[in-house]
Amino acid sequence: QAQRKQLVIAISSSAEDLRWLAAHQYACSVLDKALSYCPVDDQRALAKKVLDISGLLPEMAVQRGGFAATQRLFKVIGDEPSLLAKAKLQLTQRASELVGSKHGRALAAQIYPELLERQPVIALPSPSRAPRQGGGTRGSGGGHRGGWGAGRSAAHSGRGFDPGGRA
């Protein structure tokens, strides 16, 4: 119990340290653990300190490492209307950034679905559909391994036909 309290004191000793911790991809998991396992009063105090730093919550929410800590923060403050309102206000102020990221959209859908209803739908390409490195698509000869158009067609390459689209 004493070690957990020391953890909260250490990670929230200054706004600058807390901002760094919360925004770091891996260090943010320490914040998640503190919000999960420290005494309830310390969890609330830590959540309040995160919310007191303007823009930190949405910054956490849009990154992979901060997703779990942001979810946990909402569980910690769920029964305190003033803190919940403050958290939602921060997310609302940076809504376009939030819904523009995979993790931000997932978080909003889970804890603040009304935010998604207010935002226009943004069509982002799937990573599997994004243009390949080297410019071009399969068949243009600019793909990673040369694609089908890199000198010979699949039919003349001696590899045969692959119903999955790979020769």
Coordinates of C-alpha atoms in Angstrom, one line a residue:
Q1 CA 0.0 0.0 0.0
A2 CA 2.8 2.4 0.9
Q3 CA 4.6 1.6 -2.3
R4 CA 1.5 2.3 -4.4
K5 CA 1.1 5.7 -2.7
Q6 CA 4.8 6.5 -3.4
L7 CA 4.1 5.6 -7.0
V8 CA 1.3 8.1 -7.3
I9 CA 3.4 10.8 -5.6
A10 CA 6.4 10.0 -7.9
I11 CA 4.5 10.1 -11.2
S12 CA 2.4 13.1 -10.3
S13 CA 5.1 15.3 -8.6
S14 CA 5.0 17.9 -11.4
A15 CA 2.7 18.6 -14.3
E16 CA 5.7 18.4 -16.6
D17 CA 6.6 14.9 -15.4
L18 CA 3.0 13.7 -15.6
R19 CA 2.6 15.1 -19.1
W20 CA 5.7 13.2 -20.2
L21 CA 4.6 10.0 -18.6
A22 CA 1.0 10.2 -20.0
A23 CA 2.2 11.0 -23.5
H24 CA 4.9 8.3 -23.7
Q25 CA 3.9 5.2 -25.6
Y26 CA 5.3 2.8 -22.9
A27 CA 5.4 4.9 -19.8
C28 CA 1.7 5.4 -20.0
S29 CA 1.2 1.9 -18.9
V30 CA 2.6 2.9 -15.5
L31 CA -0.2 5.5 -15.3
D32 CA -2.7 2.8 -16.2
K33 CA -1.4 0.6 -13.4
A34 CA -1.5 3.4 -10.9
L35 CA -5.1 4.2 -11.9
S36 CA -5.9 0.5 -11.5
Y37 CA -4.2 -0.7 -8.4
C38 CA -3.6 2.3 -6.1
P39 CA -6.0 3.2 -3.3
V40 CA -9.2 4.7 -4.7
D41 CA -8.5 8.1 -3.2
D42 CA -5.1 8.2 -4.9
Q43 CA -6.6 7.0 -8.1
R44 CA -9.1 10.0 -8.1
A45 CA -6.3 12.4 -7.1
L46 CA -4.2 11.2 -10.0
A47 CA -7.1 11.3 -12.5
K48 CA -7.8 14.9 -11.4
K49 CA -4.2 15.9 -11.9
V50 CA -4.3 14.4 -15.5
L51 CA -7.5 16.4 -16.1
D52 CA -5.9 19.6 -14.7
I53 CA -3.3 19.5 -17.5
S54 CA -5.1 21.1 -20.5
G55 CA -5.3 18.8 -23.5
L56 CA -3.5 15.8 -21.9
L57 CA -6.5 13.5 -22.0
P58 CA -7.1 13.7 -25.8
E59 CA -3.3 13.4 -26.3
M60 CA -3.4 10.1 -24.4
A61 CA -6.5 8.9 -26.1
V62 CA -5.2 9.1 -29.7
Q63 CA -2.2 6.9 -29.0
R64 CA -1.9 3.2 -28.7
G65 CA -0.1 3.3 -25.4
G66 CA -2.5 5.8 -23.8
F67 CA -5.7 4.0 -24.8
A68 CA -5.9 1.7 -21.7
A69 CA -4.9 4.5 -19.3
T70 CA -7.7 6.8 -20.8
Q71 CA -10.2 4.0 -20.4
R72 CA -9.2 3.4 -16.8
L73 CA -9.3 7.1 -16.0
F74 CA -13.0 7.2 -17.2
K75 CA -13.7 4.3 -14.9
V76 CA -12.1 6.1 -12.0
I77 CA -14.0 9.3 -12.5
G78 CA -17.3 7.7 -13.6
D79 CA -19.1 8.5 -10.4
E80 CA -17.9 12.2 -10.2
P81 CA -20.1 14.3 -12.5
S82 CA -17.8 17.4 -12.4
L83 CA -14.7 15.4 -13.4
L84 CA -16.6 13.4 -16.0
A85 CA -17.8 16.7 -17.5
K86 CA -14.2 18.1 -17.5
A87 CA -12.9 15.0 -19.3
K88 CA -15.7 15.1 -21.9
L89 CA -15.0 18.8 -22.5
Q90 CA -11.4 18.0 -23.2
L91 CA -12.3 15.3 -25.7
T92 CA -14.9 17.6 -27.3
Q93 CA -12.4 20.4 -27.8
R94 CA -10.1 18.1 -29.8
A95 CA -12.8 15.9 -31.3
S96 CA -11.5 16.1 -34.9
E97 CA -8.1 14.8 -33.8
L98 CA -9.7 12.2 -31.6
V99 CA -12.0 10.7 -34.3
G100 CA -9.1 11.0 -36.8
S101 CA -7.2 8.3 -35.0
K102 CA -7.9 4.6 -34.7
H103 CA -7.5 4.5 -31.0
G104 CA -9.4 7.8 -30.5
R105 CA -12.4 6.5 -32.4
A106 CA -12.4 3.3 -30.5
L107 CA -12.3 5.1 -27.2
A108 CA -15.0 7.6 -28.2
A109 CA -17.2 4.7 -29.3
Q110 CA -16.8 3.0 -26.0
I111 CA -17.0 5.9 -23.5
Y112 CA -18.4 8.9 -25.3
P113 CA -20.5 7.7 -28.4
E114 CA -22.3 11.1 -28.5
L115 CA -19.0 12.6 -29.7
L116 CA -19.0 10.4 -32.8
E117 CA -22.5 11.4 -33.7
R118 CA -21.5 15.1 -33.8
Q119 CA -18.5 14.5 -36.1
P120 CA -18.5 13.9 -39.8
V121 CA -17.5 10.5 -40.9
I122 CA -13.9 10.4 -42.0
A123 CA -13.0 7.7 -44.5
L124 CA -9.5 6.5 -43.7
P125 CA -7.9 4.0 -46.0
S126 CA -7.2 0.6 -44.5
P127 CA -3.5 -0.1 -44.0
S128 CA -3.9 -3.2 -46.3
R129 CA -5.3 -1.0 -49.1
A130 CA -2.8 1.8 -48.8
P131 CA -0.4 2.2 -51.8
R132 CA 2.6 0.0 -51.6
Q133 CA 6.1 1.4 -50.9
G134 CA 7.7 2.4 -54.2
G135 CA 4.5 4.1 -55.4
G136 CA 2.1 2.1 -57.6
T137 CA -0.1 -0.9 -57.0
R138 CA 0.2 -4.5 -58.1
G139 CA 0.6 -4.7 -61.8
S140 CA 2.3 -1.3 -62.1
G141 CA 5.8 -2.8 -61.6
G142 CA 6.4 -0.4 -58.6
G143 CA 5.6 -2.8 -55.8
H144 CA 7.9 -4.2 -53.2
R145 CA 8.8 -7.4 -55.1
G146 CA 8.2 -6.1 -58.5
G147 CA 4.5 -7.0 -58.7
W148 CA 3.0 -8.8 -61.7
G149 CA 4.1 -6.1 -64.1
A150 CA 7.8 -6.3 -63.3
G151 CA 8.9 -7.7 -66.7
R152 CA 6.8 -10.9 -67.1
S153 CA 3.2 -11.6 -66.4
A154 CA 2.2 -14.3 -63.8
A155 CA 1.2 -16.6 -66.6
H156 CA 4.7 -16.5 -68.1
S157 CA 6.7 -16.6 -64.9
G158 CA 6.3 -20.3 -64.4
R159 CA 4.6 -19.9 -61.1
G160 CA 1.0 -20.6 -62.1
F161 CA -2.2 -19.1 -60.9
D162 CA -3.0 -18.4 -57.2
P163 CA -6.6 -17.8 -56.4
G164 CA -5.6 -15.6 -53.5
G165 CA -4.1 -13.1 -56.0
R166 CA -0.5 -13.8 -55.3
A167 CA 1.6 -15.4 -58.0

